[in-house]
Amino acid sequence: MSFQTRRPTIRQVASAAGVSTQTVSRVMNKRPDVAAETRQRVLDVIDQLGYQPSEVARSLIHQRTYMIGVVTAGLKYTGPSRTISGITQAAEENGYALMIKELPRFDVHNVEPILKEFISRHVDGIVWAVPEVGENRDWVDQTPSLRGIPTVFLTMQPQAHLTVVSMDNYQGARLAVEHLIAQGYEHIGHISGPLDWWEARQRMAAWKDALQAHDLPAQDCHWVEGNWSSTSGAQAIQTLFNQYPQMDAVFAANDQMALSVLQAAQLRKIAVPQDLGVVGFDNIAESAFFSPPLTTIQSNQDTVGQWAVEELVKIILAHRQEQQDTFAPKTIILSPTILIRQSSQRIQS
Amino acid sequence: MSFQTRRPTIRQVASAAGVSTQTVSRVMNKRPDVAAETRQRVLDVIDQLGYQPSEVARSLIHQRTYMIGVVTAGLKYTGPSRTISGITQAAEENGYALMIKELPRFDVHNVEPILKEFISRHVDGIVWAVPEVGENRDWVDQTPSLRGIPTVFLTMQPQAHLTVVSMDNYQGARLAVEHLIAQGYEHIGHISGPLDWWEARQRMAAWKDALQAHDLPAQDCHWVEGNWSSTSGAQAIQTLFNQYPQMDAVFAANDQMALSVLQAAQLRKIAVPQDLGVVGFDNIAESAFFSPPLTTIQSNQDTVGQWAVEELVKIILAHRQEQQDTFAPKTIILSPTILIRQSSQRIQS
DNA sequence: CTGAAAGCGCTAACAC
DNA sequence: GTGTTAGCGCTTTCAG
């Protein structure tokens, strides 16, 4: 009943088939220059022994691993996990395996250990999927450690010398606020995300710009900073109700905070959308089932992940072929769309 | 301005420091038998060249990679991503890297390609984090491919010869229903998950058992099958209202479906919790902000992932040391707790 | 304390 | 068509 605990090597296959290791290698790599008869004999042995060539050994020879290193944070939140999902899909399709590291927080500065691990594991490329928060991108310019490993950054302020893939937060937020304005709301408050987040600043800037473009008020007492959580949204909306009594609509920087607005409105018997329009951001799965269903911005986070991998694979290929890392850095911005639901529809269409 | 595109090898470090490669190796591995002076010289060169030893080469020699293969599915849902988050944490703490594969669906049967990839990449162990759905565990008994690679399975019907880590779905659901009964509800309907899911069957069995234990009705027209989504929950609750008019409480198999119940109740002007008690399952972050806040079961999915890795690491170690794969399989069941919020509290306490 | 030789599993380059 | 040799980057074993 004892079965071999150790995997068979190419040598064992070779000797069992009565050929050299080279021939086995040729068969495994589907080279044409093997006699049909020999090939079959080798294949039989391979099948019988359950031989599986070691990708580790291959990696050592070819100096490539078909492995992409991915850095993420906050996986338990919907945004990052949707991005990762897009990454896994695209990686699978392109024949790359994924090595994933999750940072304990979003604003980790000391990324050396992670870079070193990626380098020592010899990943072919890196997807830096942590959103830009505070100074958590400072390392990029200070770290030569990347040593020319192809890297794509997600969700950050574009920089000319980096390849960046991001959703257009400004445009998305602009859509949200313009929609509210079109619905006739004139006093539109904002609950922002934490302003050390690049995305939060983008969304907020769009709110302000849209209002100003329509000569509507956008003052300091018309917005409050949240931290993405529903809890923070609950506090924020209380503050807004107090300091902005004329407010007839709210643009929340994400759906979780928008949910708190809906809850607060209900408790105060404020009718949504008649007396208060509400728009969120992200389109989490539950938002269609809030009371009332929430108008929101569809941000396609998975697509961001997919594009990042597609682009990275191109860079990796160029990098290997041309021997030069002059595959021009590029910024890819994806456009979100608005999903109009009941929470903002004051005008019957 | 040209900088070396290729990483330095141990040989380059050795010659630059005027020593042999063994000495560099000794320094890297913090061996004591190196003269302090030599060590320093080597360290200087290492630092200057930015030398990082190749884990690939090491893996080839040591026949271990410090890499765990993880298989998941449905990453965009909160459950799986919370589990992965627990896995990344525990892996980091234990010094293991993670290679992640996401199945395109939950009920994938053909797992050979994934197993083969894991084998060829020489992972030290596997965490099978896909929940048991339909026949998606049949391969386990038919596949010798695992070849003795230590493996831990999550969220499935325990089997004596497998190491399984799971949350106690039955117990959690039982808590939910017993709580409703204690609150005086007597006609408790159920919206189940898809019944090809092991977890859904467990939760449903607990609902039935709890009711029967209290001589309360649990008939076929008192429950409806959903598919975890809020959309399915919305349909299910309509059906239940129709076919179970006396119903005064609902136990939904997850929070998303419970949300639909709350929404439907509101539309029909049914007061929650006075006229309808509602309990969900999973404690998604938003559930505390539903209207009213949702009573639910805290299932600690991340802890499941953590335990899985901890256990796997133990198995890997035993496997290497004792040269035998007789580290007894074990089943680890984690107990969930109930979070009582407003949606089910009819009795003032 | 340090170095030389051998080899992990595989493949490229060259023989025959 | 097929085998032999050398070597990817590192560590182990054994000399010295």
XYZ file of C-alpha atoms (C1' of nucleotides) in Angstrom:
730
model
C 0.000 0.000 0.000
C 2.960 2.267 0.164
C 2.921 4.703 -2.712
C 5.757 6.853 -3.840
C 5.670 9.988 -1.847
C 8.149 11.715 -4.044
C 7.322 12.998 -7.485
C 9.023 11.329 -10.412
C 11.822 13.206 -12.142
C 12.517 13.437 -15.800
C 15.349 10.984 -15.267
C 13.074 8.322 -13.877
C 10.757 8.723 -16.806
C 13.684 8.521 -19.190
C 15.107 5.349 -17.773
C 11.674 3.730 -17.510
C 11.093 4.486 -21.169
C 14.592 3.553 -22.169
C 15.450 6.923 -23.621
C 17.491 9.935 -22.603
C 16.109 12.792 -20.574
C 16.449 14.947 -23.619
C 13.892 12.886 -25.463
C 11.462 13.108 -22.596
C 11.981 16.837 -22.581
C 11.228 16.956 -26.297
C 8.043 15.024 -25.817
C 6.900 17.250 -22.974
C 7.523 20.322 -25.071
C 5.758 18.843 -28.070
C 8.809 19.095 -30.274
C 8.288 17.519 -33.710
C 11.634 15.786 -33.896
C 10.705 12.625 -32.029
C 9.798 9.351 -33.688
C 6.112 8.641 -33.305
C 6.846 5.309 -31.726
C 9.279 6.719 -29.201
C 6.921 9.531 -28.396
C 4.154 7.117 -27.613
C 6.334 4.982 -25.407
C 7.404 8.037 -23.458
C 3.865 9.328 -23.173
C 2.764 5.997 -21.762
C 5.402 6.096 -19.086
C 4.570 9.708 -18.283
C 0.959 8.822 -17.883
C 1.701 5.774 -15.818
C 4.053 7.538 -13.468
C 1.948 10.673 -13.403
C 4.972 12.708 -14.309
C 4.647 16.455 -14.103
C 7.636 18.549 -15.081
C 8.960 20.927 -12.470
C 8.143 24.489 -13.301
C 10.693 25.474 -10.700
C 13.521 23.939 -12.671
C 12.193 25.427 -15.885
C 12.000 28.841 -14.307
C 15.612 28.594 -13.296
C 16.698 27.863 -16.848
C 14.481 30.305 -18.677
C 14.766 33.087 -16.157
C 11.036 33.637 -16.152
C 8.315 32.200 -13.969
C 5.038 33.049 -15.658
C 4.133 34.461 -12.307
C 2.751 37.882 -11.515
C 3.077 39.423 -8.086
C -0.007 41.263 -6.869
C -0.139 43.628 -3.920
C -3.487 44.522 -2.466
C -5.016 45.791 0.771
C -8.404 45.642 2.411
C -9.435 42.460 0.651
C -12.466 42.186 2.860
C -13.942 45.243 1.187
C -15.846 44.846 -2.047
C -13.713 47.175 -4.125
C -10.350 45.460 -3.727
C -11.805 41.981 -3.967
C -13.577 42.800 -7.205
C -10.313 44.086 -8.586
C -8.524 40.916 -7.569
C -11.242 38.910 -9.227
C -10.610 40.701 -12.502
C -6.908 40.090 -12.058
C -7.313 36.373 -11.486
C -9.418 36.054 -14.618
C -7.058 37.919 -16.884
C -4.035 36.157 -15.451
C -5.624 32.785 -16.065
C -6.439 33.696 -19.634
C -2.896 34.800 -20.274
C -1.282 31.780 -18.705
C 0.146 33.507 -15.669
C -0.008 32.406 -12.091
C -0.582 34.895 -9.317
C 1.293 35.472 -6.118
C -0.722 37.662 -3.807
C 0.349 39.816 -0.896
C -2.156 41.725 1.200
C -0.942 44.756 3.098
C -2.275 45.042 6.651
C -3.293 48.640 5.983
C -3.724 50.916 2.997
C -1.032 53.380 3.917
C 1.926 51.083 4.294
C 5.128 52.890 3.378
C 7.742 50.255 3.922
C 7.312 48.110 0.862
C 10.904 46.878 0.676
C 10.164 43.437 2.120
C 7.473 42.825 -0.434
C 9.574 43.990 -3.333
C 12.451 41.848 -2.118
C 10.241 38.816 -1.916
C 8.952 39.402 -5.417
C 12.461 39.807 -6.709
C 13.748 36.715 -4.988
C 10.781 34.718 -6.275
C 11.544 36.105 -9.649
C 8.056 37.272 -10.622
C 7.790 38.357 -14.235
C 5.791 41.447 -13.361
C 3.949 43.263 -10.605
C 0.456 44.671 -10.271
C 0.381 47.225 -7.500
C -3.322 47.148 -6.716
C -3.261 49.251 -3.557
C -5.043 52.566 -4.083
C -3.090 55.748 -3.537
C -3.536 56.887 0.051
C -1.496 59.553 1.789
C 2.168 59.150 0.977
C 1.938 55.481 0.128
C 3.382 56.061 -3.336
C 6.475 57.917 -2.224
C 8.542 54.767 -2.335
C 8.172 54.538 -6.099
C 10.654 57.284 -6.790
C 12.981 56.314 -3.988
C 13.241 52.640 -4.718
C 15.555 51.335 -7.358
C 14.654 47.858 -6.095
C 12.195 47.321 -8.850
C 15.224 46.673 -10.975
C 13.316 46.990 -14.150
C 10.596 44.516 -13.232
C 7.557 45.464 -15.315
C 5.016 47.041 -13.010
C 1.503 48.390 -13.392
C -0.058 50.627 -10.774
C -3.771 50.844 -10.119
C -5.896 53.682 -8.870
C -3.523 56.565 -8.453
C -2.722 59.996 -9.739
C -1.200 59.307 -13.163
C 2.520 59.928 -13.470
C 4.255 60.187 -16.790
C 6.909 57.591 -16.077
C 4.553 54.958 -14.681
C 1.992 52.674 -16.214
C -1.247 53.401 -14.429
C -4.690 51.879 -14.809
C -7.556 53.548 -13.039
C -11.210 54.197 -13.147
C -12.175 57.816 -13.772
C -13.305 58.857 -10.332
C -13.709 62.475 -11.272
C -15.867 61.686 -14.264
C -17.979 59.248 -12.257
C -18.636 61.744 -9.511
C -19.360 64.405 -12.065
C -22.002 62.163 -13.614
C -23.560 61.694 -10.202
C -23.813 65.369 -9.362
C -24.852 66.489 -12.840
C -27.643 63.957 -12.647
C -28.873 65.388 -9.355
C -28.770 68.874 -10.815
C -30.706 67.711 -13.850
C -33.309 66.336 -11.499
C -33.819 69.821 -10.137
C -32.012 69.503 -6.832
C -30.315 72.753 -5.899
C -28.766 72.174 -2.506
C -26.551 69.175 -2.906
C -24.439 68.107 0.037
C -21.507 65.748 -0.121
C -20.170 63.054 2.134
C -16.634 62.465 0.997
C -14.322 59.561 1.533
C -11.236 60.094 3.689
C -9.358 62.869 1.948
C -5.986 61.238 2.180
C -7.379 58.929 -0.482
C -6.750 60.092 -4.027
C -10.094 58.678 -5.093
C -11.940 60.586 -2.413
C -10.317 63.828 -3.468
C -11.226 63.212 -7.094
C -14.843 62.538 -6.258
C -15.042 65.569 -4.065
C -13.432 67.845 -6.652
C -16.023 66.755 -9.181
C -18.803 67.528 -6.739
C -17.491 71.016 -6.199
C -16.775 71.671 -9.871
C -20.178 70.483 -11.000
C -21.976 72.711 -8.527
C -19.887 75.734 -9.376
C -20.404 75.152 -13.080
C -24.117 75.509 -12.442
C -23.786 78.402 -10.012
C -24.987 76.271 -7.160
C -23.585 76.528 -3.649
C -20.631 74.384 -2.673
C -19.304 75.716 0.569
C -17.374 74.196 3.402
C -20.471 73.586 5.470
C -22.012 71.669 2.611
C -19.823 68.649 2.883
C -18.468 66.353 5.560
C -15.623 63.882 5.469
C -16.425 60.241 6.075
C -14.184 57.180 6.035
C -16.102 54.963 3.588
C -17.895 53.050 6.351
C -21.623 53.187 6.943
C -20.892 54.194 10.493
C -19.023 57.270 9.375
C -21.813 58.000 6.920
C -24.357 57.970 9.735
C -22.395 60.578 11.647
C -21.759 62.642 8.567
C -25.391 62.885 7.565
C -26.372 64.070 11.046
C -23.831 66.825 10.783
C -25.017 67.757 7.328
C -28.656 67.925 8.372
C -27.629 70.326 11.094
C -25.289 72.581 9.223
C -27.066 72.579 5.861
C -30.837 72.698 6.574
C -31.752 73.664 3.007
C -30.039 70.542 1.679
C -32.284 68.663 -0.743
C -29.835 66.075 -2.052
C -26.701 64.197 -1.037
C -23.914 62.758 -3.105
C -22.146 60.155 -0.994
C -18.715 59.029 -2.103
C -19.658 55.379 -1.803
C -22.727 53.189 -1.434
C -22.056 52.226 2.165
C -22.254 55.843 3.270
C -25.229 56.460 0.998
C -26.979 53.642 2.810
C -26.653 55.548 6.052
C -28.198 58.568 4.405
C -31.200 56.510 3.396
C -31.487 55.135 6.894
C -31.252 58.560 8.487
C -33.821 59.984 6.101
C -36.220 57.234 6.960
C -35.831 57.810 10.677
C -36.490 61.503 10.190
C -39.433 60.839 7.892
C -37.776 62.643 5.052
C -39.075 61.311 1.740
C -36.479 60.003 -0.703
C -36.343 61.068 -3.520
C -39.070 63.736 -3.167
C -37.474 65.746 -0.390
C -33.980 64.327 -0.540
C -32.164 62.953 -3.551
C -29.409 60.448 -2.854
C -26.655 59.116 -5.078
C -23.888 56.734 -4.097
C -20.786 55.377 -5.784
C -19.527 51.847 -6.609
C -22.742 49.928 -7.166
C -22.327 47.306 -4.504
C -24.634 44.348 -5.102
C -26.999 45.308 -2.315
C -27.618 48.860 -3.457
C -30.447 47.894 -5.807
C -32.302 46.627 -2.744
C -31.942 49.552 -0.445
C -35.109 51.503 0.390
C -35.501 53.079 -2.020
C -33.138 51.508 -4.555
C -29.994 53.593 -4.770
C -28.817 55.535 -7.770
C -25.111 54.966 -8.034
C -22.010 54.915 -10.212
C -20.962 51.651 -11.745
C -17.223 51.582 -11.384
C -16.256 48.214 -12.874
C -13.402 47.512 -10.543
C -12.901 44.092 -12.026
C -12.274 45.610 -15.429
C -9.554 47.758 -13.945
C -7.861 44.586 -12.750
C -8.253 42.921 -16.116
C -6.784 45.825 -18.034
C -3.893 46.002 -15.631
C -2.967 42.400 -16.319
C -3.432 42.697 -20.085
C -1.177 45.708 -20.133
C 1.351 44.115 -17.831
C 1.596 41.056 -20.036
C 2.331 43.246 -23.032
C 5.056 45.024 -21.123
C 6.559 41.748 -19.975
C 6.701 40.485 -23.532
C 8.221 43.675 -24.875
C 10.664 43.666 -22.013
C 11.920 40.203 -22.885
C 11.992 40.575 -26.612
C 13.484 43.963 -27.077
C 15.963 43.666 -24.279
C 15.080 47.201 -23.381
C 12.620 48.604 -20.915
C 11.512 51.337 -23.231
C 7.971 50.170 -23.619
C 6.409 53.550 -23.166
C 4.533 54.014 -19.875
C 0.881 54.609 -20.474
C -2.093 55.785 -18.464
C -5.345 53.933 -18.950
C -8.485 55.536 -17.577
C -11.754 53.643 -17.626
C -15.036 55.496 -17.740
C -17.719 54.624 -15.224
C -21.434 54.869 -15.931
C -24.382 56.010 -13.871
C -27.127 53.671 -12.763
C -30.261 55.677 -12.175
C -32.573 54.150 -9.631
C -35.314 55.454 -7.456
C -33.344 57.333 -4.814
C -32.678 60.260 -7.128
C -35.561 60.281 -9.567
C -37.727 63.200 -8.717
C -38.764 63.789 -12.300
C -40.897 61.095 -13.889
C -39.430 60.166 -17.222
C 22.908 55.973 -17.332
C 22.594 52.365 -18.336
C 21.906 50.244 -15.286
C 22.157 46.532 -15.048
C 18.884 45.043 -16.133
C 19.855 41.631 -14.901
C 19.938 40.762 -11.227
C 23.299 39.948 -9.727
C 24.074 36.318 -9.019
C 25.831 34.871 -6.065
C 28.848 34.416 -8.279
C 29.083 38.088 -9.070
C 28.867 38.936 -5.412
C 31.539 36.375 -4.648
C 34.019 37.646 -7.153
C 33.349 41.266 -6.257
C 34.072 40.437 -2.636
C 37.001 38.250 -3.475
C 35.555 35.136 -1.866
C 33.920 31.938 -3.016
C 30.200 31.505 -3.539
C 29.963 29.277 -0.475
C 31.097 32.113 1.693
C 28.450 34.385 0.289
C 25.950 31.635 0.848
C 27.069 31.324 4.437
C 26.662 35.027 4.994
C 23.193 35.041 3.469
C 22.153 32.178 5.699
C 23.648 33.811 8.761
C 25.975 30.933 9.449
C 28.351 31.592 12.340
C 31.436 30.151 10.695
C 32.510 33.242 8.799
C 35.185 35.643 9.923
C 33.673 38.925 11.043
C 35.835 40.810 8.627
C 34.944 38.647 5.661
C 31.298 38.816 6.566
C 31.349 42.562 6.576
C 33.082 42.727 3.240
C 30.524 40.417 1.710
C 27.636 42.308 3.273
C 28.943 45.531 1.821
C 29.066 44.082 -1.653
C 25.602 42.577 -1.238
C 24.247 45.916 -0.199
C 26.006 47.748 -2.972
C 24.881 45.386 -5.696
C 21.436 44.980 -4.217
C 21.879 41.242 -4.276
C 18.797 39.177 -3.523
C 19.214 35.397 -3.533
C 16.994 33.479 -5.894
C 14.261 31.641 -4.073
C 13.737 29.670 -7.244
C 17.169 28.125 -7.062
C 16.751 27.483 -3.362
C 13.443 25.793 -3.944
C 15.033 23.478 -6.437
C 17.644 22.380 -3.955
C 15.485 22.114 -0.876
C 12.478 20.684 -2.625
C 10.180 23.099 -0.900
C 8.930 26.495 -1.928
C 7.345 28.028 1.174
C 4.389 28.533 -1.099
C 0.798 27.559 -0.477
C -1.666 27.055 -3.299
C -5.132 28.446 -2.656
C -8.221 27.671 -4.685
C -11.221 29.909 -4.332
C -14.325 30.926 -6.256
C -16.643 33.898 -6.280
C -14.065 36.306 -4.953
C -16.365 39.202 -5.635
C -18.675 38.001 -2.886
C -17.972 38.994 0.669
C -17.721 35.473 2.067
C -14.892 34.153 -0.084
C -12.936 37.385 0.014
C -13.082 37.513 3.783
C -11.762 33.974 3.873
C -8.917 34.880 1.538
C -8.106 37.820 3.738
C -7.723 35.503 6.715
C -5.559 33.224 4.618
C -3.228 36.020 3.497
C -2.740 37.127 7.079
C -1.952 33.715 8.451
C 0.297 32.871 5.514
C 2.271 36.061 6.042
C 2.689 35.329 9.728
C 3.939 31.860 8.986
C 6.349 32.897 6.278
C 4.510 31.380 3.361
C 3.722 32.953 0.037
C 0.372 32.406 -1.615
C -0.467 31.319 -5.115
C -4.131 31.922 -5.814
C -6.435 30.366 -8.361
C -10.028 31.466 -8.716
C -12.481 29.040 -10.276
C -14.897 30.614 -12.759
C -17.794 28.927 -10.982
C -18.443 27.203 -7.675
C -19.294 23.823 -9.121
C -16.225 23.163 -11.211
C -15.535 19.439 -11.391
C -12.461 19.283 -13.537
C -9.784 20.281 -11.129
C -6.945 18.350 -12.769
C -5.395 21.401 -14.451
C -5.218 23.259 -11.184
C -3.771 20.342 -9.310
C -1.220 19.802 -12.042
C -0.177 23.394 -11.927
C 0.212 23.274 -8.172
C 2.268 20.124 -8.461
C 4.506 21.483 -11.166
C 5.007 24.680 -9.202
C 5.819 22.524 -6.249
C 3.571 24.183 -3.687
C 4.169 22.933 -0.167
C 0.472 22.641 0.586
C -3.001 23.446 -0.650
C -5.981 25.236 0.867
C -9.120 24.263 -1.007
C -11.277 27.225 -0.120
C -14.158 26.519 -2.475
C -17.321 25.632 -0.542
C -18.918 22.278 -1.200
C -21.541 22.665 -3.914
C -23.200 19.808 -5.758
C -20.692 17.159 -6.671
C -17.721 19.478 -6.619
C -15.930 17.306 -4.077
C -16.196 14.055 -5.982
C -12.749 14.486 -7.434
C -11.162 14.120 -4.022
C -11.642 10.372 -3.906
C -10.909 9.854 -7.565
C -7.744 11.842 -7.812
C -4.435 10.401 -6.778
C -2.853 13.515 -8.230
C -2.548 15.103 -4.873
C 0.406 12.781 -4.441
C 0.527 13.372 -0.784
C 0.583 17.142 -0.933
C -0.769 18.372 2.396
C -4.233 19.761 1.806
C -6.870 21.435 3.935
C -10.464 21.745 2.783
C -12.797 24.505 3.847
C -16.525 24.562 4.267
C -17.634 21.052 3.485
C -19.234 18.021 4.999
C -16.487 16.607 7.199
C -14.896 13.375 6.007
C -12.786 11.206 8.246
C -9.803 11.028 5.931
C -9.650 14.752 5.153
C -8.594 17.772 7.112
C -11.575 20.102 7.094
C -12.033 23.550 8.572
C -15.498 25.011 8.607
C -17.811 27.301 10.404
C -20.729 25.589 12.134
C -23.550 26.506 9.817
C -26.045 24.316 11.571
C -25.290 25.793 14.950
C -25.427 29.325 13.608
C -28.785 28.811 11.996
C -30.049 27.139 15.102
C -29.068 30.204 17.125
C -30.976 32.376 14.693
C -34.206 30.422 14.833
C -34.093 29.766 18.561
C -33.698 33.481 19.048
C -36.810 34.195 16.984
C -38.725 31.608 18.958
C -37.562 33.148 22.219
C -38.868 36.468 20.970
C -42.307 34.931 20.719
C -42.562 34.479 16.981
C -44.489 31.363 16.109
C -44.718 31.269 12.340
C -41.195 31.419 11.134
C -40.571 31.155 7.421
C -37.242 30.431 5.796
C -35.511 31.623 2.667
C -32.790 29.117 2.053
C -29.660 29.314 -0.024
C -29.390 27.142 -3.125
C -29.753 23.622 -1.833
C -26.923 22.169 -3.816
C -24.774 24.110 -1.374
C -23.807 22.164 1.712
C -24.009 25.323 3.800
C -27.524 26.054 2.629
C -28.664 22.560 3.548
C -27.115 22.877 7.000
C -28.823 26.180 7.668
C -32.123 24.887 6.456
C -31.901 21.682 8.509
C -31.330 23.769 11.623
C -34.380 25.887 10.840
C -36.530 22.802 10.530
C -35.098 21.089 13.580
C -35.472 24.136 15.784
C -39.097 24.597 14.847
C -39.914 20.952 15.333
C -38.160 20.922 18.685
C -40.596 23.599 19.785
C -43.637 22.029 18.132
C -43.872 24.882 15.684
C -44.835 24.426 12.047
C -42.151 23.780 9.446
C -43.847 22.642 6.322
C -42.946 22.775 2.689
C -44.960 25.900 2.071
C -43.083 27.655 4.860
C -39.814 27.973 3.021
C -38.560 28.986 -0.384
C -35.224 28.403 -2.027
C -33.161 31.430 -2.976
C -29.727 31.676 -4.563
C -28.008 33.988 -2.029
C -28.678 37.114 -4.112
C -30.936 39.938 -2.998
C -32.847 39.508 -6.234
C -33.700 35.929 -5.400
C -34.627 37.028 -1.901
C -37.086 39.539 -3.294
C -38.856 36.847 -5.269
C -38.745 34.412 -2.396
C -40.355 36.773 0.084
C -43.230 37.487 -2.300
C -43.871 33.787 -2.589
C -43.705 33.353 1.160
C -46.129 36.192 1.853
C -48.555 34.498 -0.486
C -48.256 30.921 0.623
C -47.708 31.560 4.340
C -50.023 34.424 5.353
C -49.700 33.738 9.076
C -45.939 34.155 8.871
C -44.642 36.494 11.572
C -40.901 36.022 11.122
C -38.343 35.089 8.506
C -34.964 33.483 8.827
C -33.029 34.256 5.668
C -29.948 32.169 4.937
C -27.844 35.250 4.312
C -27.934 38.991 4.835
C -28.420 39.868 1.180
C -31.681 37.961 1.069
C -32.704 39.304 4.457
C -32.267 42.780 3.017
C -34.898 42.002 0.426
C -37.242 40.902 3.166
C -36.799 44.234 4.902
C -37.409 46.065 1.667
C -40.536 44.054 0.877
C -41.893 44.560 4.374
C -41.435 48.279 4.070
C -43.239 48.416 0.751
C -46.133 46.464 2.231
C -46.150 48.583 5.391
C -45.433 45.604 7.555
C -43.708 46.707 10.743
C -40.371 45.091 11.511
C -39.889 43.747 14.122
C -43.381 44.166 15.564
C -45.271 42.272 12.875
C -42.377 40.539 11.211
C -39.144 39.423 12.798
C -36.153 39.099 10.480
C -32.813 37.410 10.968
C -30.042 37.040 8.417
C -26.708 35.243 8.318
C -23.094 36.356 7.757
C -23.067 39.861 9.208
C -22.033 41.781 6.138
C -20.752 45.225 7.016
C -23.882 46.978 5.777
C -26.360 44.948 7.798
C -26.059 47.177 10.859
C -27.381 50.017 8.703
C -30.374 48.380 7.158
C -33.784 49.674 8.180
C -34.138 48.455 10.802
C -30.679 47.149 11.675
C -30.532 43.445 10.962
C -30.108 40.708 13.521
C -27.666 38.237 12.039
C -25.133 35.515 12.616
C -21.496 36.455 12.818
C -19.685 33.778 10.902
C -16.040 34.888 11.078
C -15.053 33.695 7.643
C -11.602 35.163 7.998
C -10.965 33.044 11.053
C -11.818 29.968 9.021
C -9.090 30.939 6.571
C -6.622 31.592 9.347
C -7.217 28.254 11.021
C -6.885 26.501 7.698
C -3.432 27.940 7.153
C -2.297 27.316 10.709
C -3.344 23.711 10.427
C -1.848 23.325 6.990
C 1.492 24.617 8.168
C 1.492 22.049 10.952
C 0.763 19.298 8.469
C 3.489 20.486 6.135
C 6.015 20.438 8.935
C 4.993 17.007 10.137
C 5.039 15.789 6.582
C 8.628 16.847 6.080
C 9.987 15.785 9.401
C 8.436 12.417 9.903
C 8.718 11.405 6.302
C 5.226 10.003 6.627
C 1.863 11.432 5.738
C 0.232 10.071 8.839
C -0.505 13.339 10.496
C -4.018 12.456 11.515
C -6.724 14.265 9.525
C -8.776 16.478 11.731
C -12.031 18.364 11.495
C -12.113 21.863 12.923
C -15.502 23.477 13.408
C -15.751 27.101 14.460
C -18.765 28.351 16.344
C -20.568 31.428 15.121
C -22.350 33.882 17.383
C -25.584 35.812 17.086
C -25.718 39.577 16.790
C -29.064 40.744 18.032
C -30.179 43.998 16.447
C -33.502 45.680 15.994
C -35.027 43.578 13.214
C -35.878 40.738 15.567
C -36.317 42.370 18.952
C -39.970 42.323 19.772
C -39.409 41.983 23.483
C -37.835 44.937 25.240
C -34.994 43.718 27.343
C 37.344 29.610 8.766
C 37.247 28.904 3.573
C 37.079 26.630 -0.992
C 36.269 22.873 -4.573
C 33.194 19.581 -6.356
C 28.742 17.741 -7.070
C 24.026 18.164 -7.990
C 18.663 19.860 -7.360
C 15.372 19.052 -12.407
C 15.391 20.595 -16.437
C 16.762 22.394 -21.328
C 19.960 24.669 -25.045
C 23.533 23.559 -27.967
C 25.825 20.555 -30.086
C 27.203 15.958 -31.567
C 26.280 11.569 -34.053
C 15.865 11.076 -34.430
C 18.434 10.698 -30.359
C 22.189 11.159 -26.898
C 25.871 13.906 -24.522
C 27.590 17.918 -22.330
C 27.124 21.950 -19.846
C 24.835 24.974 -16.892
C 20.532 27.999 -14.795
C 21.692 29.888 -9.090
C 22.159 28.050 -5.267
C 23.511 24.714 -1.203
C 25.479 20.487 0.606
C 29.425 17.703 1.525
C 33.797 17.208 2.200
C 38.740 18.866 2.033
C 42.081 21.648 3.752
